[in-house]
GROMACS .gro file of C-alpha atoms in nm:
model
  195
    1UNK     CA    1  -3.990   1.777  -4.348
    2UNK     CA    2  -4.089   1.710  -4.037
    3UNK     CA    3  -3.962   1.388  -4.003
    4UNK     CA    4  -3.591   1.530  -4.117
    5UNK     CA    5  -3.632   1.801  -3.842
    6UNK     CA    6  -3.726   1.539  -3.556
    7UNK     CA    7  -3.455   1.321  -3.648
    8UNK     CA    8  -3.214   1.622  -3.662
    9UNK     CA    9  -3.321   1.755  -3.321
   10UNK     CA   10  -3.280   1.385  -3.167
   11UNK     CA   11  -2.909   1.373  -3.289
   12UNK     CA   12  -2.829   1.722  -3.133
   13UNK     CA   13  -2.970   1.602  -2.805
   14UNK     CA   14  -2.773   1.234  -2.851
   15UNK     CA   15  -2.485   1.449  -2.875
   16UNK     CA   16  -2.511   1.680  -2.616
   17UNK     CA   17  -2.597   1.408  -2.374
   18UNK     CA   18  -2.304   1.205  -2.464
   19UNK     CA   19  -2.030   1.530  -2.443
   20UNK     CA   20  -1.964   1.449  -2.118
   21UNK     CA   21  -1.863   1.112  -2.214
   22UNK     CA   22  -1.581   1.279  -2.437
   23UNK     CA   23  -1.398   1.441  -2.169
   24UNK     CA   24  -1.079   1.352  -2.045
   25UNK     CA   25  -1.102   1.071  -1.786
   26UNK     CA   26  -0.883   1.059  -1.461
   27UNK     CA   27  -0.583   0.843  -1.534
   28UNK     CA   28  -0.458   0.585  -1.237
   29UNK     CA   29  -0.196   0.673  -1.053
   30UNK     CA   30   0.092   0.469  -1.138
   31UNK     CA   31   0.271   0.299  -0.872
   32UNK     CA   32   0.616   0.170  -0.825
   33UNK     CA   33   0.673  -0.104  -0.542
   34UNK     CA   34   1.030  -0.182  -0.483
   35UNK     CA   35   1.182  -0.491  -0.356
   36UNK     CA   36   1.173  -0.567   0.037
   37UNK     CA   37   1.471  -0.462   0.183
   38UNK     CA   38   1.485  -0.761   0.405
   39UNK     CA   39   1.784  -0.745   0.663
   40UNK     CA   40   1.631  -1.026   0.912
   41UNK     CA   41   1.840  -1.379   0.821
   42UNK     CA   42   1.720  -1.677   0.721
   43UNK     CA   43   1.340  -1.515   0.654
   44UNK     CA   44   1.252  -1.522   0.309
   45UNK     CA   45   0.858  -1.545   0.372
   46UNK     CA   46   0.843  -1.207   0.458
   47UNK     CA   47   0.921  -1.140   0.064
   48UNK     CA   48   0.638  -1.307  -0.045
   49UNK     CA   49   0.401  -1.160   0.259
   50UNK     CA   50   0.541  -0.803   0.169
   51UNK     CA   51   0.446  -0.830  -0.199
   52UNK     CA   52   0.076  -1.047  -0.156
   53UNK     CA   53   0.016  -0.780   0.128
   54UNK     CA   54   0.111  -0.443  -0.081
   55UNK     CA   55  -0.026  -0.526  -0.416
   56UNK     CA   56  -0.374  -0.617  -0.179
   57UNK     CA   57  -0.364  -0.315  -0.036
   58UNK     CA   58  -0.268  -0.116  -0.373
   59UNK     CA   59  -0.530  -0.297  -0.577
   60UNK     CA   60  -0.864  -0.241  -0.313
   61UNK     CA   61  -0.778   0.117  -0.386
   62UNK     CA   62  -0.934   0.306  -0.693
   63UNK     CA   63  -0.729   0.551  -0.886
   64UNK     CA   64  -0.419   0.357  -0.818
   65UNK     CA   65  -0.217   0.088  -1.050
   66UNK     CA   66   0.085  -0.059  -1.019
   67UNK     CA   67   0.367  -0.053  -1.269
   68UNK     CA   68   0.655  -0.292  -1.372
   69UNK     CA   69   0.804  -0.229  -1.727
   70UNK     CA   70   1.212  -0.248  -1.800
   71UNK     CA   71   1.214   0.169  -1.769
   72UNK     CA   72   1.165   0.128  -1.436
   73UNK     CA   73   1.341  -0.194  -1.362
   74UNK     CA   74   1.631   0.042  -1.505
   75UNK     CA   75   1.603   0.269  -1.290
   76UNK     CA   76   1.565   0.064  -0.962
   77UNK     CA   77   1.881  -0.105  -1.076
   78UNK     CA   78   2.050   0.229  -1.098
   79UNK     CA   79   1.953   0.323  -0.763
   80UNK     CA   80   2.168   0.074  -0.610
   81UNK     CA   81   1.948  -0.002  -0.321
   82UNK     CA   82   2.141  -0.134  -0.061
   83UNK     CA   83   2.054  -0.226   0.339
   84UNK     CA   84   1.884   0.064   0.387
   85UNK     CA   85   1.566   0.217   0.194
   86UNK     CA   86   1.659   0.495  -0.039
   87UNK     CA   87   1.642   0.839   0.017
   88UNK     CA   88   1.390   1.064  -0.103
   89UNK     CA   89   1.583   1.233  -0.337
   90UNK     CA   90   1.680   0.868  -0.451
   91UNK     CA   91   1.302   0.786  -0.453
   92UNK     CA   92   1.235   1.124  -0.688
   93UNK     CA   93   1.487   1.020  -0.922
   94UNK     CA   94   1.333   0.648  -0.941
   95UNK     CA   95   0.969   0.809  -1.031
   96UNK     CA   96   1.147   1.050  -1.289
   97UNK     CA   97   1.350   0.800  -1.454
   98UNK     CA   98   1.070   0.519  -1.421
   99UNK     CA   99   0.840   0.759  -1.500
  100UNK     CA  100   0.561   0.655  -1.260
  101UNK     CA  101   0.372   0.901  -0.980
  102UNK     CA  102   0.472   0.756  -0.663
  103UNK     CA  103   0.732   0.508  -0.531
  104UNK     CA  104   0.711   0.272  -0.226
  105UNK     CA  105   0.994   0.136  -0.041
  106UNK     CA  106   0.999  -0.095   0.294
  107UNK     CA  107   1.265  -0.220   0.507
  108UNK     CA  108   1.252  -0.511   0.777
  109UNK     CA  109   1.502  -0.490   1.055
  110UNK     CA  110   1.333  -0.729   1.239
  111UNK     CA  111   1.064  -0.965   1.298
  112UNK     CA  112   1.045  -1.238   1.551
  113UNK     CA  113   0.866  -1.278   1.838
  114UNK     CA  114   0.921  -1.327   2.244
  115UNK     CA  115   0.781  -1.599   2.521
  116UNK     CA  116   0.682  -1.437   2.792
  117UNK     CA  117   0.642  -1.662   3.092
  118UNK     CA  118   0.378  -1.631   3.390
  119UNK     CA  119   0.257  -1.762   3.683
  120UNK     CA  120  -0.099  -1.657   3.523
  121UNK     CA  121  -0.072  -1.695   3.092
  122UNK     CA  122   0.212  -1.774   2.865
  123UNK     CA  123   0.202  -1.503   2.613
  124UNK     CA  124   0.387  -1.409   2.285
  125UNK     CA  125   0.547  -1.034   2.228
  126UNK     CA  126   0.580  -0.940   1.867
  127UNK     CA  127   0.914  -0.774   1.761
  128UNK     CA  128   0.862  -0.622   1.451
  129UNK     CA  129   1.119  -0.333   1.303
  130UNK     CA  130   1.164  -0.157   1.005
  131UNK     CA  131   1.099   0.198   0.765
  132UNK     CA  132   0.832   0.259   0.522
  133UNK     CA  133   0.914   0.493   0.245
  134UNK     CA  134   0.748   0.669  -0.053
  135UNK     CA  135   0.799   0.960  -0.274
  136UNK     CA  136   0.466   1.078  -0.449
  137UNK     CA  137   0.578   1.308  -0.783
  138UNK     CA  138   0.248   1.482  -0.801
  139UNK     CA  139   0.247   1.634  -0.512
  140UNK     CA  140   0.607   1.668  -0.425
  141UNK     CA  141   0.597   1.500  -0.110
  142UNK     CA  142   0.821   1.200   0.058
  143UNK     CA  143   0.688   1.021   0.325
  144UNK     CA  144   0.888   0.843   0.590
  145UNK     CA  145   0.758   0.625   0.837
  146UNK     CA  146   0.893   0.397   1.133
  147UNK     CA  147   0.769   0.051   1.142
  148UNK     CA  148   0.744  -0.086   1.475
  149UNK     CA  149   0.506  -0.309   1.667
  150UNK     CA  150   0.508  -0.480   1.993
  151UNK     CA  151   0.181  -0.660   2.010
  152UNK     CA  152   0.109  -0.937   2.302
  153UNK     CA  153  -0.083  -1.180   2.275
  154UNK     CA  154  -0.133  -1.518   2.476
  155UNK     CA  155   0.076  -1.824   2.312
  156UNK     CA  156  -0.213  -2.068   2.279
  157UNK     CA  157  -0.370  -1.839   2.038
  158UNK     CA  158  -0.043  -1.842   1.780
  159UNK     CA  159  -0.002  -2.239   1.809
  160UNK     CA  160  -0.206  -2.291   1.466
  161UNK     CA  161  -0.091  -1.999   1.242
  162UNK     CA  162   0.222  -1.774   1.160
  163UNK     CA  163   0.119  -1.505   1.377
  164UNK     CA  164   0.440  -1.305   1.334
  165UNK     CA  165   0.402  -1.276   0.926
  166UNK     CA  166   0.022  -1.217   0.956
  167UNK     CA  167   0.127  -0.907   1.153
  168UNK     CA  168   0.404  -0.831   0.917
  169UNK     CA  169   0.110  -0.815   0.649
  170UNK     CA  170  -0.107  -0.633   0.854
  171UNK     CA  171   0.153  -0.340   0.932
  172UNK     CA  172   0.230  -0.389   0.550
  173UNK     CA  173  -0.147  -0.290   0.478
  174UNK     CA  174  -0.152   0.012   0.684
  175UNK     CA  175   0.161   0.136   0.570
  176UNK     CA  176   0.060   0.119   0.221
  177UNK     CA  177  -0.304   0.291   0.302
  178UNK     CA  178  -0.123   0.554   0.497
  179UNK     CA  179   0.133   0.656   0.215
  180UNK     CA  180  -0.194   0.673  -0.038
  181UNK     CA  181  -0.401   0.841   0.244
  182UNK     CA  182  -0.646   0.639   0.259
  183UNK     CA  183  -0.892   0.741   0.465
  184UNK     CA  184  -1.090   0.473   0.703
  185UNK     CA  185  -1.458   0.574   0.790
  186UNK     CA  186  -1.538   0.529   1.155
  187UNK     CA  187  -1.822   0.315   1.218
  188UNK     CA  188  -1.872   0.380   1.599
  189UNK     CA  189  -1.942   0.746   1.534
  190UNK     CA  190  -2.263   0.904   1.557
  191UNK     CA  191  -2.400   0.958   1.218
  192UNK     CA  192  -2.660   1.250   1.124
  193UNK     CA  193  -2.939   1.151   1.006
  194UNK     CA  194  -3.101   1.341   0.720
  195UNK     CA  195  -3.394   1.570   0.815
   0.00000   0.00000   0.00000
């Protein structure tokens, strides 16, 4: 009898310690990236930088996963995205109808970048212009953002790599973090330490 009662008692306490485990779990956000609205000729790099650079940026974050199915191809198509990103209520219509949680949109207007000539250095200018969207539909809230950048840097340092695209990325990045408010610690502050 014993026995029967230990073996009882050790299956209520299996089962209260695994209740927790039966809860609901916190689902991903879903997240819709649209297409680069790329209005700088001739550049089609910047395509494939925008999309390596946003699903990056998407994927290092938890609680977030991006979504492509034919519901929400559908509804981009419907949108009709032209030159310019959509609006918000055009982005809110795109997370209803593609039933996802938030939508990003980015436009380049233009990237290229300037020789500046010295006396002292020869150095590079960056020239980088466009609009980062999003619409989040569980909170309600659009987000609109100017892209712009005008970074110098000396032009022996840019002579082995695509400079202006790795910036492109960059600003990609923080675009993306911003409109999932991500937040960055900050290393050089004082800490507390624990008594």
């Amino acid at each position: 009898m014993k026995k029967v009662l230990r073996y009882l008692l050790m299956t209520v306490m299996a089962l209260c310690l695994s209740v927790p485990c039966f809860g609901t779990a916190a689902e991903a956000a879903s997240v819709a990236l649209l297409p680069l609205i790329n209005n700088v000729e001739g550049d089609q790099l910047s395509n494939q930088i925008y999309y390596k650079s946003a699903i990056a940026a998407i994927n290092a974050q938890k609680g977030f996963m991006i979504v492509e199915n034919d519901k929400l191809t559908a509804a981009i198509d419907a949108a009709k995205i032209g030159k310019e990103v959509p609006t918000s209520a055009a982005l809110a219509k795109i997370a209803k109808d593609g039933d996802v949680d938030i939508v990003i949109a980015m436009q380049l207007d233009k990237l290229e970048d300037l020789a500046l000539y010295s006396s002292e250095e020869n150095k590079l200018q960056l020239v980088l212009e466009g609009k980062a969207v999003a619409y989040n539909r569980l909170t309600g809230k659009a987000y609109s953002h100017r892209i712009y950048d005008d970074k110098v840097i000396p032009e022996a340092l840019s002579s082995r790599w695509d400079w202006t695209h790795e910036e492109f990325g960059r600003n990609v990045r923080a675009e993306i973090n911003r409109i999932l408010e991500v937040k960055k610690i900050n290393l050089d502050a004082p800490r507390m330490s624990g008594l």
